[in-house]
């Protein structure tokens, strides 16, 4: 169901990339051939173990980097692009994570994203605000009311492409998606 959206999020990635919230490696099969290497930011040892089959099957070299996207040990200006899918909703301090991504991207580097967050409709937003405490408790801190566009702009990224929509067939309060790219200069 999400594969076409992951394809779109990964389209245009090239060179050395940083993937924030690597998880079990779900995006690996969507990386374009132009990707030469991936540094995976993944705090969960369980998710990292679950990614072994996908990493082993990949022709692209994938190494585990920092465990906390809010404090990256990776060097300044060391990545051509970054990728974040369904991660900014659970990062404790997304502003810090985006500042770190900006720091490690080369000038002109691009952040590709597929995230869920604040719905475009006021009625849905009200419901999101009501259910968010339960959502966070049940899903490891996942926030429903973060504005992806707002977070990126506040962090100093220039949004170069943005498609906001509801995932078909899913409840609107949890399926308001933002897919696109943002450039750091």
Coordinates of N, CA, C and O in Angstrom, one line a residue:
X1 N 0.8 -1.2 0.0 CA 0.0 0.0 0.0 C 0.9 1.3 0.0 O 0.5 2.2 -0.7
X2 N 1.9 1.3 0.7 CA 2.8 2.5 0.8 C 3.9 2.4 -0.2 O 4.6 3.5 -0.4
X3 N 4.2 1.3 -0.9 CA 5.3 1.2 -1.8 C 5.3 2.3 -2.9 O 6.4 2.9 -3.1
X4 N 4.2 2.7 -3.5 CA 4.3 3.8 -4.5 C 4.7 5.1 -3.9 O 5.4 5.9 -4.5
X5 N 4.4 5.4 -2.7 CA 4.7 6.6 -2.0 C 6.2 6.6 -1.6 O 6.9 7.6 -1.6
X6 N 6.7 5.4 -1.2 CA 8.1 5.2 -0.9 C 8.9 5.4 -2.1 O 10.0 6.1 -2.1
X7 N 8.5 4.9 -3.3 CA 9.1 5.1 -4.5 C 9.3 6.6 -4.8 O 10.3 7.1 -5.2
X8 N 8.2 7.3 -4.6 CA 8.2 8.8 -4.9 C 9.1 9.5 -3.9 O 9.8 10.4 -4.3
X9 N 9.1 9.1 -2.7 CA 10.0 9.8 -1.7 C 11.5 9.6 -2.0 O 12.3 10.4 -1.8
X10 N 11.8 8.4 -2.5 CA 13.2 8.1 -2.8 C 13.6 8.5 -4.2 O 14.8 8.6 -4.5
X11 N 12.7 8.8 -5.1 CA 13.0 9.3 -6.4 C 14.0 10.5 -6.4 O 13.8 11.4 -5.6
X12 N 15.1 10.4 -7.1 CA 16.0 11.4 -7.2 C 17.2 11.4 -6.2 O 18.1 12.2 -6.3
X13 N 17.1 10.5 -5.3 CA 18.2 10.3 -4.3 C 19.4 9.8 -5.1 O 19.3 9.0 -6.0
X14 N 20.6 10.4 -4.7 CA 21.8 10.0 -5.4 C 23.0 10.3 -4.4 O 22.9 11.1 -3.6
X15 N 24.1 9.5 -4.6 CA 25.2 9.7 -3.8 C 25.1 9.1 -2.5 O 24.4 8.1 -2.3
X16 N 25.8 9.6 -1.5 CA 25.8 9.2 -0.1 C 24.6 9.8 0.6 O 24.5 11.0 0.6
X17 N 23.7 8.9 1.2 CA 22.5 9.5 1.8 C 22.5 9.1 3.3 O 23.1 8.0 3.7
X18 N 21.9 9.9 4.1 CA 21.6 9.6 5.5 C 20.1 9.3 5.6 O 19.3 10.1 5.1
X19 N 19.8 8.2 6.2 CA 18.4 7.9 6.4 C 18.0 7.9 7.9 O 18.5 7.1 8.7
X20 N 17.2 8.9 8.2 CA 16.7 9.1 9.6 C 15.6 8.2 9.8 O 14.6 8.2 9.1
X21 N 15.7 7.4 10.9 CA 14.6 6.4 11.2 C 14.6 5.3 10.2 O 13.6 5.0 9.6
X22 N 15.7 4.6 10.1 CA 15.9 3.5 9.1 C 15.0 2.4 9.3 O 14.5 1.7 8.4
X23 N 14.6 2.1 10.6 CA 13.7 1.0 10.9 C 14.2 -0.3 10.5 O 15.4 -0.7 10.6
X24 N 13.3 -1.1 9.9 CA 13.7 -2.5 9.5 C 14.2 -2.5 8.0 O 14.3 -3.6 7.4
X25 N 14.5 -1.3 7.5 CA 15.0 -1.3 6.1 C 13.9 -1.3 5.0 O 14.2 -1.6 3.9
X26 N 12.8 -0.8 5.3 CA 11.6 -0.9 4.4 C 11.9 -0.1 3.1 O 11.4 -0.4 2.0
X27 N 12.7 1.0 3.2 CA 13.0 1.8 2.0 C 14.1 1.2 1.1 O 14.2 1.7 0.0
X28 N 14.8 0.2 1.5 CA 16.0 -0.3 0.7 C 15.6 -0.6 -0.7 O 16.3 -0.2 -1.6
X29 N 14.5 -1.3 -0.9 CA 14.1 -1.7 -2.3 C 13.6 -0.5 -3.1 O 13.4 -0.7 -4.3
X30 N 13.6 0.7 -2.5 CA 13.1 1.9 -3.3 C 14.2 2.8 -3.6 O 14.0 3.8 -4.3
X31 N 15.4 2.5 -3.1 CA 16.6 3.4 -3.4 C 16.9 3.4 -4.9 O 17.0 2.3 -5.5
X32 N 17.1 4.5 -5.6 CA 17.5 4.5 -7.0 C 18.9 4.0 -7.1 O 19.7 4.0 -6.2
X33 N 19.3 3.6 -8.3 CA 20.6 3.0 -8.6 C 21.7 4.1 -8.3 O 22.9 3.7 -8.1
X34 N 21.4 5.3 -8.4 CA 22.3 6.4 -8.2 C 22.8 6.6 -6.7 O 23.7 7.3 -6.4
X35 N 22.1 5.9 -5.8 CA 22.6 5.9 -4.4 C 23.8 5.0 -4.2 O 23.8 3.9 -4.6
X36 N 24.9 5.6 -3.7 CA 26.2 4.9 -3.6 C 26.4 4.4 -2.2 O 27.3 3.5 -2.0
X37 N 25.7 4.9 -1.2 CA 25.9 4.4 0.1 C 24.9 5.0 1.1 O 24.4 6.1 0.8
X38 N 24.6 4.3 2.1 CA 23.6 4.8 3.1 C 24.1 4.7 4.5 O 24.7 3.7 4.9
X39 N 24.0 5.7 5.3 CA 24.2 5.7 6.7 C 22.9 5.7 7.4 O 22.1 6.7 7.2
X40 N 22.6 4.7 8.1 CA 21.3 4.5 8.7 C 21.3 5.0 10.2 O 22.1 4.6 11.0
X41 N 20.4 5.9 10.5 CA 20.2 6.4 11.8 C 19.0 5.6 12.4 O 17.9 5.9 12.0
X42 N 19.3 4.7 13.3 CA 18.3 3.9 13.9 C 18.6 3.5 15.3 O 19.5 2.8 15.6
X43 N 17.8 4.0 16.3 CA 18.1 3.7 17.7 C 17.7 2.3 18.1 O 18.2 1.9 19.1
X44 N 16.8 1.7 17.4 CA 16.3 0.4 17.9 C 17.2 -0.8 17.4 O 17.3 -1.0 16.2
X45 N 17.7 -1.5 18.4 CA 18.5 -2.7 18.0 C 17.6 -3.7 17.4 O 18.1 -4.5 16.5
X46 N 16.4 -3.8 17.8 CA 15.5 -4.8 17.2 C 15.2 -4.5 15.8 O 15.3 -5.4 14.9
X47 N 14.9 -3.2 15.5 CA 14.7 -2.8 14.1 C 15.9 -3.1 13.2 O 15.8 -3.6 12.1
X48 N 17.1 -2.8 13.8 CA 18.4 -3.0 13.1 C 18.5 -4.5 12.8 O 18.9 -4.9 11.6
X49 N 18.2 -5.4 13.7 CA 18.3 -6.8 13.5 C 17.3 -7.3 12.4 O 17.6 -8.1 11.6
X50 N 16.1 -6.7 12.5 CA 15.1 -7.0 11.5 C 15.5 -6.6 10.1 O 15.0 -7.2 9.1
X51 N 16.3 -5.6 9.9 CA 16.8 -5.2 8.6 C 17.9 -6.0 8.0 O 18.2 -5.8 6.8
X52 N 18.4 -7.0 8.7 CA 19.5 -7.8 8.2 C 19.2 -8.4 6.8 O 20.0 -8.3 5.9
X53 N 18.0 -9.1 6.6 CA 17.8 -9.7 5.3 C 17.8 -8.7 4.2 O 18.4 -8.9 3.1
X54 N 17.2 -7.5 4.4 CA 17.1 -6.5 3.4 C 18.5 -5.9 3.1 O 18.9 -5.6 2.0
X55 N 19.2 -5.7 4.2 CA 20.6 -5.1 4.0 C 21.5 -6.1 3.3 O 22.3 -5.7 2.4
X56 N 21.4 -7.3 3.6 CA 22.2 -8.4 3.0 C 21.9 -8.5 1.5 O 22.9 -8.7 0.7
X57 N 20.7 -8.3 1.2 CA 20.3 -8.5 -0.3 C 20.6 -7.2 -1.1 O 20.5 -7.3 -2.3
X58 N 20.9 -6.1 -0.4 CA 21.1 -4.9 -1.1 C 22.5 -4.8 -1.7 O 23.5 -5.2 -1.1
X59 N 22.5 -4.2 -2.9 CA 23.8 -4.0 -3.6 C 24.5 -2.7 -3.1 O 25.6 -2.4 -3.3
X60 N 23.7 -1.9 -2.4 CA 24.2 -0.7 -1.8 C 24.7 -0.9 -0.4 O 24.1 -1.6 0.4
X61 N 25.9 -0.3 -0.2 CA 26.5 -0.4 1.2 C 25.7 0.4 2.2 O 25.4 1.5 2.0
X62 N 25.3 -0.3 3.3 CA 24.5 0.4 4.3 C 25.2 0.1 5.6 O 25.5 -1.0 6.0
X63 N 25.5 1.2 6.3 CA 26.1 1.1 7.6 C 25.3 1.8 8.7 O 24.5 2.8 8.3
X64 N 25.3 1.4 9.9 CA 24.6 2.0 11.0 C 25.4 3.2 11.5 O 26.6 3.1 11.8
X65 N 24.8 4.3 11.6 CA 25.4 5.5 12.1 C 25.0 5.8 13.5 O 24.8 4.9 14.3
X66 N 24.8 7.1 13.8 CA 24.4 7.5 15.1 C 23.1 6.8 15.5 O 22.3 6.5 14.7
X67 N 22.9 6.7 16.8 CA 21.6 6.2 17.3 C 20.6 7.2 17.6 O 19.4 6.9 17.7
X68 N 20.9 8.5 17.6 CA 20.0 9.5 17.9 C 20.1 10.6 16.9 O 21.1 11.3 16.7
X69 N 19.0 10.8 16.1 CA 19.0 11.7 15.0 C 19.0 13.2 15.5 O 19.3 14.1 14.7
X70 N 18.8 13.4 16.8 CA 18.9 14.7 17.4 C 20.3 15.2 17.7 O 20.6 16.3 17.9
X71 N 21.3 14.2 17.7 CA 22.7 14.4 18.0 C 23.5 13.5 17.1 O 23.8 12.4 17.5
X72 N 23.8 13.9 15.9 CA 24.5 13.1 15.0 C 26.0 13.2 15.1 O 26.5 14.4 15.3
X73 N 26.7 12.1 15.1 CA 28.2 12.1 15.2 C 28.8 12.3 13.8 O 30.0 12.6 13.7
X74 N 28.0 12.2 12.8 CA 28.5 12.3 11.4 C 29.0 13.7 11.1 O 28.5 14.7 11.7
X75 N 30.0 13.8 10.2 CA 30.7 15.1 9.9 C 29.8 16.1 9.2 O 28.9 15.7 8.4
X76 N 30.1 17.3 9.4 CA 29.5 18.4 8.6 C 29.6 18.2 7.1 O 30.7 17.6 6.7
X77 N 28.6 18.6 6.4 CA 28.7 18.6 4.9 C 29.1 17.2 4.3 O 29.9 17.2 3.4
X78 N 28.6 16.1 4.9 CA 29.1 14.8 4.4 C 28.1 14.0 3.6 O 28.4 12.9 3.2
X79 N 26.9 14.5 3.4 CA 25.9 13.7 2.7 C 25.3 14.5 1.6 O 25.0 15.7 1.7
X80 N 25.0 13.8 0.5 CA 24.4 14.4 -0.7 C 22.9 14.7 -0.5 O 22.3 15.6 -1.0
X81 N 22.3 13.8 0.3 CA 20.9 13.8 0.5 C 20.5 13.1 1.8 O 21.3 12.4 2.3
X82 N 19.3 13.4 2.3 CA 18.8 12.7 3.5 C 17.4 12.2 3.2 O 16.7 12.8 2.3
X83 N 17.0 11.2 3.9 CA 15.7 10.6 3.7 C 15.0 10.4 5.1 O 15.7 9.8 6.0
X84 N 13.8 10.8 5.2 CA 13.0 10.5 6.4 C 11.6 10.1 6.0 O 10.9 10.8 5.4
X85 N 11.3 8.9 6.5 CA 9.9 8.4 6.2 C 9.3 7.9 7.5 O 9.8 7.1 8.2
X86 N 8.2 8.6 7.8 CA 7.4 8.2 9.0 C 8.3 8.2 10.3 O 8.2 7.3 11.1
X87 N 9.1 9.3 10.4 CA 10.0 9.4 11.5 C 9.8 10.7 12.3 O 9.9 10.6 13.6
X88 N 9.6 11.8 11.7 CA 9.5 13.1 12.4 C 8.4 13.1 13.4 O 8.4 14.0 14.3
X89 N 7.4 12.2 13.3 CA 6.3 12.2 14.2 C 6.7 11.7 15.6 O 6.1 12.0 16.6
X90 N 7.8 10.9 15.6 CA 8.2 10.3 16.9 C 9.4 10.8 17.5 O 9.7 10.6 18.7
X91 N 10.2 11.6 16.7 CA 11.5 12.2 17.3 C 11.1 13.1 18.4 O 10.2 14.0 18.2
X92 N 11.7 13.0 19.5 CA 11.3 13.9 20.7 C 11.5 15.4 20.3 O 10.6 16.2 20.6
X93 N 12.6 15.7 19.7 CA 12.8 17.1 19.3 C 13.0 17.2 17.8 O 14.2 17.2 17.4
X94 N 12.0 17.3 17.0 CA 12.2 17.3 15.5 C 13.0 18.5 15.1 O 13.8 18.4 14.1
X95 N 13.0 19.6 15.8 CA 13.8 20.8 15.4 C 15.2 20.5 15.5 O 16.0 20.8 14.6
X96 N 15.6 19.8 16.5 CA 17.0 19.4 16.7 C 17.4 18.4 15.6 O 18.5 18.5 15.1
X97 N 16.6 17.4 15.3 CA 16.9 16.5 14.3 C 17.1 17.1 12.9 O 18.0 16.8 12.1
X98 N 16.2 18.1 12.6 CA 16.3 18.8 11.3 C 17.5 19.7 11.3 O 18.2 19.8 10.2
X99 N 17.9 20.3 12.4 CA 19.1 21.1 12.4 C 20.3 20.2 12.2 O 21.3 20.6 11.5
X100 N 20.3 19.0 12.7 CA 21.4 18.1 12.5 C 21.5 17.6 11.1 O 22.6 17.5 10.5
X101 N 20.3 17.3 10.5 CA 20.3 16.9 9.1 C 20.9 18.1 8.2 O 21.7 17.8 7.4
X102 N 20.5 19.3 8.5 CA 21.0 20.5 7.8 C 22.5 20.5 7.9 O 23.2 20.8 7.0
X103 N 23.0 20.3 9.1 CA 24.4 20.4 9.4 C 25.2 19.3 8.5 O 26.3 19.6 8.0
X104 N 24.7 18.1 8.4 CA 25.5 17.1 7.8 C 25.3 17.0 6.2 O 26.0 16.4 5.5
X105 N 24.2 17.8 5.8 CA 24.0 17.8 4.3 C 25.1 18.8 3.7 O 25.4 19.8 4.2
X106 N 25.5 18.4 2.5 CA 26.4 19.3 1.7 C 25.5 20.5 1.3 O 24.3 20.4 1.2
X107 N 26.2 21.6 1.0 CA 25.4 22.8 0.6 C 24.6 22.4 -0.7 O 25.1 21.7 -1.6
X108 N 23.3 22.8 -0.7 CA 22.4 22.4 -1.7 C 21.8 21.0 -1.6 O 21.1 20.5 -2.4
X109 N 22.2 20.3 -0.5 CA 21.7 18.9 -0.3 C 20.2 18.9 -0.1 O 19.6 19.9 0.3
X110 N 19.6 17.8 -0.4 CA 18.1 17.7 -0.4 C 17.7 16.7 0.7 O 18.2 15.6 0.8
X111 N 16.6 17.0 1.4 CA 15.9 16.1 2.3 C 14.7 15.6 1.6 O 13.8 16.4 1.1
X112 N 14.6 14.3 1.4 CA 13.4 13.7 0.8 C 12.6 13.2 2.0 O 13.1 12.5 2.9
X113 N 11.3 13.4 2.0 CA 10.4 13.0 3.1 C 9.1 12.4 2.7 O 8.5 12.8 1.7
X114 N 8.6 11.5 3.5 CA 7.3 11.0 3.5 C 6.9 10.9 5.0 O 7.4 10.0 5.7
X115 N 6.0 11.8 5.4 CA 5.7 11.9 6.8 C 4.2 12.0 7.0 O 3.5 12.5 6.1
X116 N 3.7 11.6 8.1 CA 2.3 11.9 8.5 C 2.3 13.0 9.5 O 3.2 13.2 10.3
X117 N 1.1 13.7 9.6 CA 1.1 14.8 10.6 C -0.2 15.5 10.6 O -1.3 14.9 10.3
X118 N -0.2 16.8 10.9 CA -1.3 17.6 11.0 C -2.2 17.6 9.7 O -1.7 17.9 8.6
X119 N -3.4 17.3 9.9 CA -4.4 17.3 8.7 C -4.6 18.7 8.2 O -4.5 19.7 9.0
X120 N -5.0 18.8 7.0 CA -5.3 20.2 6.4 C -6.7 20.7 6.8 O -6.9 21.9 6.7
X121 N -7.6 19.9 7.3 CA -8.9 20.3 7.7 C -9.1 20.5 9.2 O -8.6 19.7 10.0
X122 N -9.7 21.6 9.6 CA -9.9 22.0 11.0 C -10.6 20.9 11.8 O -10.2 20.6 12.9
X123 N -11.6 20.3 11.2 CA -12.4 19.3 11.9 C -11.5 18.1 12.2 O -11.6 17.6 13.3
X124 N -10.7 17.7 11.3 CA -9.8 16.5 11.5 C -8.7 16.9 12.5 O -8.4 16.1 13.4
X125 N -8.2 18.2 12.4 CA -7.2 18.6 13.4 C -7.8 18.6 14.8 O -7.1 18.2 15.7
X126 N -9.0 19.0 15.0 CA -9.6 18.9 16.3 C -9.6 17.5 16.9 O -9.3 17.2 18.0
X127 N -10.0 16.6 16.0 CA -10.0 15.2 16.4 C -8.6 14.7 16.7 O -8.4 14.0 17.7
X128 N -7.6 15.1 15.9 CA -6.2 14.7 16.1 C -5.8 15.1 17.5 O -5.1 14.4 18.2
X129 N -6.1 16.4 17.8 CA -5.7 16.9 19.1 C -6.3 16.1 20.3 O -5.7 15.9 21.3
X130 N -7.5 15.7 20.1 CA -8.2 14.9 21.2 C -7.6 13.5 21.3 O -7.4 13.0 22.5
X131 N -7.2 12.9 20.2 CA -6.7 11.5 20.3 C -5.2 11.4 20.4 O -4.7 10.3 20.7
X132 N -4.5 12.5 20.2 CA -3.0 12.4 20.2 C -2.5 11.8 21.5 O -1.5 11.0 21.5
X133 N -3.0 12.2 22.7 CA -2.4 11.6 23.9 C -2.5 10.0 23.9 O -1.5 9.4 24.3
X134 N -3.5 9.5 23.5 CA -3.7 8.1 23.4 C -2.8 7.5 22.3 O -2.1 6.5 22.5
X135 N -2.7 8.2 21.2 CA -1.8 7.8 20.1 C -0.4 7.7 20.5 O 0.3 6.7 20.3
X136 N 0.1 8.7 21.2 CA 1.4 8.8 21.7 C 1.7 7.6 22.7 O 2.8 7.0 22.6
X137 N 0.8 7.3 23.5 CA 0.9 6.3 24.5 C 1.0 4.9 23.9 O 1.8 4.0 24.3
X138 N 0.2 4.7 22.8 CA 0.1 3.4 22.2 C 1.2 3.1 21.1 O 1.4 2.0 20.7
X139 N 1.8 4.2 20.6 CA 2.6 4.0 19.4 C 4.0 4.6 19.6 O 4.7 5.1 18.7
X140 N 4.5 4.6 20.8 CA 5.9 5.0 21.1 C 6.2 6.5 20.9 O 7.3 6.8 20.5
X141 N 5.2 7.3 21.2 CA 5.4 8.7 21.1 C 5.0 9.4 19.8 O 5.4 10.6 19.6
X142 N 4.3 8.7 19.0 CA 3.9 9.3 17.7 C 2.9 10.4 17.8 O 1.9 10.2 18.4
X143 N 3.3 11.6 17.3 CA 2.4 12.8 17.3 C 1.6 12.8 16.1 O 2.1 12.6 15.0
X144 N 0.4 13.2 16.2 CA -0.5 13.4 15.0 C -0.6 14.9 14.6 O -1.1 15.1 13.5
X145 N -0.2 15.8 15.4 CA -0.5 17.2 15.2 C 0.8 18.0 14.8 O 0.7 19.3 14.9
X146 N 1.8 17.4 14.4 CA 3.0 18.1 13.9 C 2.8 18.5 12.4 O 2.5 17.7 11.6
X147 N 3.0 19.7 12.1 CA 3.0 20.2 10.7 C 4.3 20.0 10.1 O 5.3 20.6 10.4
X148 N 4.3 19.1 9.2 CA 5.6 18.7 8.5 C 6.1 19.9 7.7 O 7.3 20.3 7.9
X149 N 5.3 20.6 7.0 CA 5.7 21.8 6.3 C 6.2 22.9 7.2 O 7.3 23.5 7.0
X150 N 5.5 23.1 8.3 CA 5.9 24.1 9.3 C 7.3 23.8 9.9 O 8.1 24.6 10.1
X151 N 7.5 22.5 10.3 CA 8.8 22.1 10.9 C 9.9 22.3 9.9 O 11.0 22.8 10.3
X152 N 9.7 22.0 8.6 CA 10.8 22.1 7.6 C 11.1 23.6 7.4 O 12.3 24.0 7.4
X153 N 10.1 24.4 7.3 CA 10.3 25.8 7.1 C 11.0 26.5 8.3 O 11.9 27.3 8.1
X154 N 10.5 26.1 9.5 CA 11.1 26.7 10.7 C 12.6 26.3 10.9 O 13.4 27.0 11.5
X155 N 12.9 25.1 10.3 CA 14.3 24.7 10.4 C 15.2 25.3 9.3 O 16.4 25.0 9.3
X156 N 14.6 26.1 8.4 CA 15.4 26.8 7.4 C 15.5 26.0 6.1 O 16.3 26.5 5.2
X157 N 14.7 25.0 5.9 CA 14.7 24.3 4.6 C 13.8 25.0 3.7 O 12.8 25.6 4.1
X158 N 14.1 25.0 2.4 CA 13.3 25.5 1.3 C 12.6 24.3 0.7 O 13.2 23.4 0.2
X159 N 11.3 24.3 0.8 CA 10.5 23.2 0.2 C 10.5 23.3 -1.3 O 10.0 24.3 -1.8
X160 N 11.0 22.3 -2.0 CA 11.0 22.4 -3.4 C 9.9 21.5 -4.1 O 9.6 21.8 -5.2
X161 N 9.3 20.6 -3.3 CA 8.2 19.9 -3.8 C 7.4 19.4 -2.6 O 8.0 19.0 -1.6
X162 N 6.1 19.5 -2.7 CA 5.2 19.1 -1.6 C 3.9 18.6 -2.1 O 3.2 19.3 -2.8
X163 N 3.5 17.4 -1.7 CA 2.2 16.8 -2.0 C 1.6 16.5 -0.7 O 2.2 15.6 0.0
X164 N 0.5 17.1 -0.3 CA -0.2 16.8 0.9 C -1.5 16.1 0.6 O -2.2 16.6 -0.3
X165 N -1.8 15.0 1.2 CA -3.0 14.2 0.9 C -3.3 13.2 2.0 O -2.5 13.0 2.9
X166 N -4.5 12.6 1.9 CA -4.8 11.6 2.8 C -4.6 10.2 2.2 O -4.8 10.1 1.0
X167 N -4.0 9.3 2.9 CA -3.8 8.0 2.4 C -5.2 7.3 2.2 O -6.0 7.2 3.1
X168 N -5.4 6.9 0.9 CA -6.7 6.3 0.6 C -7.0 5.1 1.5 O -6.1 4.2 1.8
X169 N -8.2 5.0 2.0 CA -8.7 3.8 2.8 C -8.3 3.8 4.2 O -8.6 2.9 5.0
X170 N -7.6 4.9 4.7 CA -7.2 4.9 6.1 C -7.9 6.1 6.8 O -8.3 7.1 6.1
X171 N -8.1 6.0 8.1 CA -8.8 7.1 8.8 C -8.0 8.4 8.7 O -6.8 8.4 8.8
X172 N -8.7 9.5 8.4 CA -8.1 10.7 8.1 C -7.2 11.3 9.3 O -6.2 11.9 9.0
X173 N -7.6 11.0 10.5 CA -6.9 11.6 11.6 C -5.5 11.0 11.7 O -4.6 11.7 12.3
X174 N -5.2 9.9 11.1 CA -3.8 9.3 11.2 C -3.2 9.2 9.8 O -2.1 8.6 9.7
X175 N -3.8 9.7 8.7 CA -3.3 9.4 7.4 C -3.1 10.7 6.6 O -3.1 10.6 5.4
X176 N -2.9 11.8 7.2 CA -2.6 13.1 6.5 C -1.1 13.0 6.2 O -0.3 13.1 7.1
X177 N -0.8 12.8 5.0 CA 0.6 12.6 4.6 C 1.2 13.8 3.9 O 0.5 14.6 3.2
X178 N 2.5 14.0 4.0 CA 3.2 15.0 3.3 C 4.4 14.3 2.7 O 5.2 13.6 3.3
X179 N 4.5 14.5 1.3 CA 5.6 13.8 0.6 C 6.3 14.9 -0.3 O 5.6 15.7 -0.9
X180 N 7.6 14.9 -0.2 CA 8.3 15.9 -1.0 C 9.7 16.0 -0.8 O 10.4 15.0 -0.3
X181 N 10.3 17.1 -1.2 CA 11.7 17.4 -1.0 C 11.9 18.8 -0.5 O 11.1 19.7 -0.7
X182 N 13.0 19.0 0.2 CA 13.3 20.3 0.8 C 14.8 20.4 0.6 O 15.6 19.5 0.8
X183 N 15.3 21.6 0.3 CA 16.7 21.8 0.1 C 17.3 22.7 1.2 O 16.7 23.6 1.7
X184 N 18.5 22.3 1.6 CA 19.3 23.1 2.5 C 20.4 23.8 1.8 O 21.1 23.3 1.0
X185 N 20.4 25.1 2.0 CA 21.5 25.9 1.3 C 22.4 26.6 2.2 O 22.3 26.6 3.4

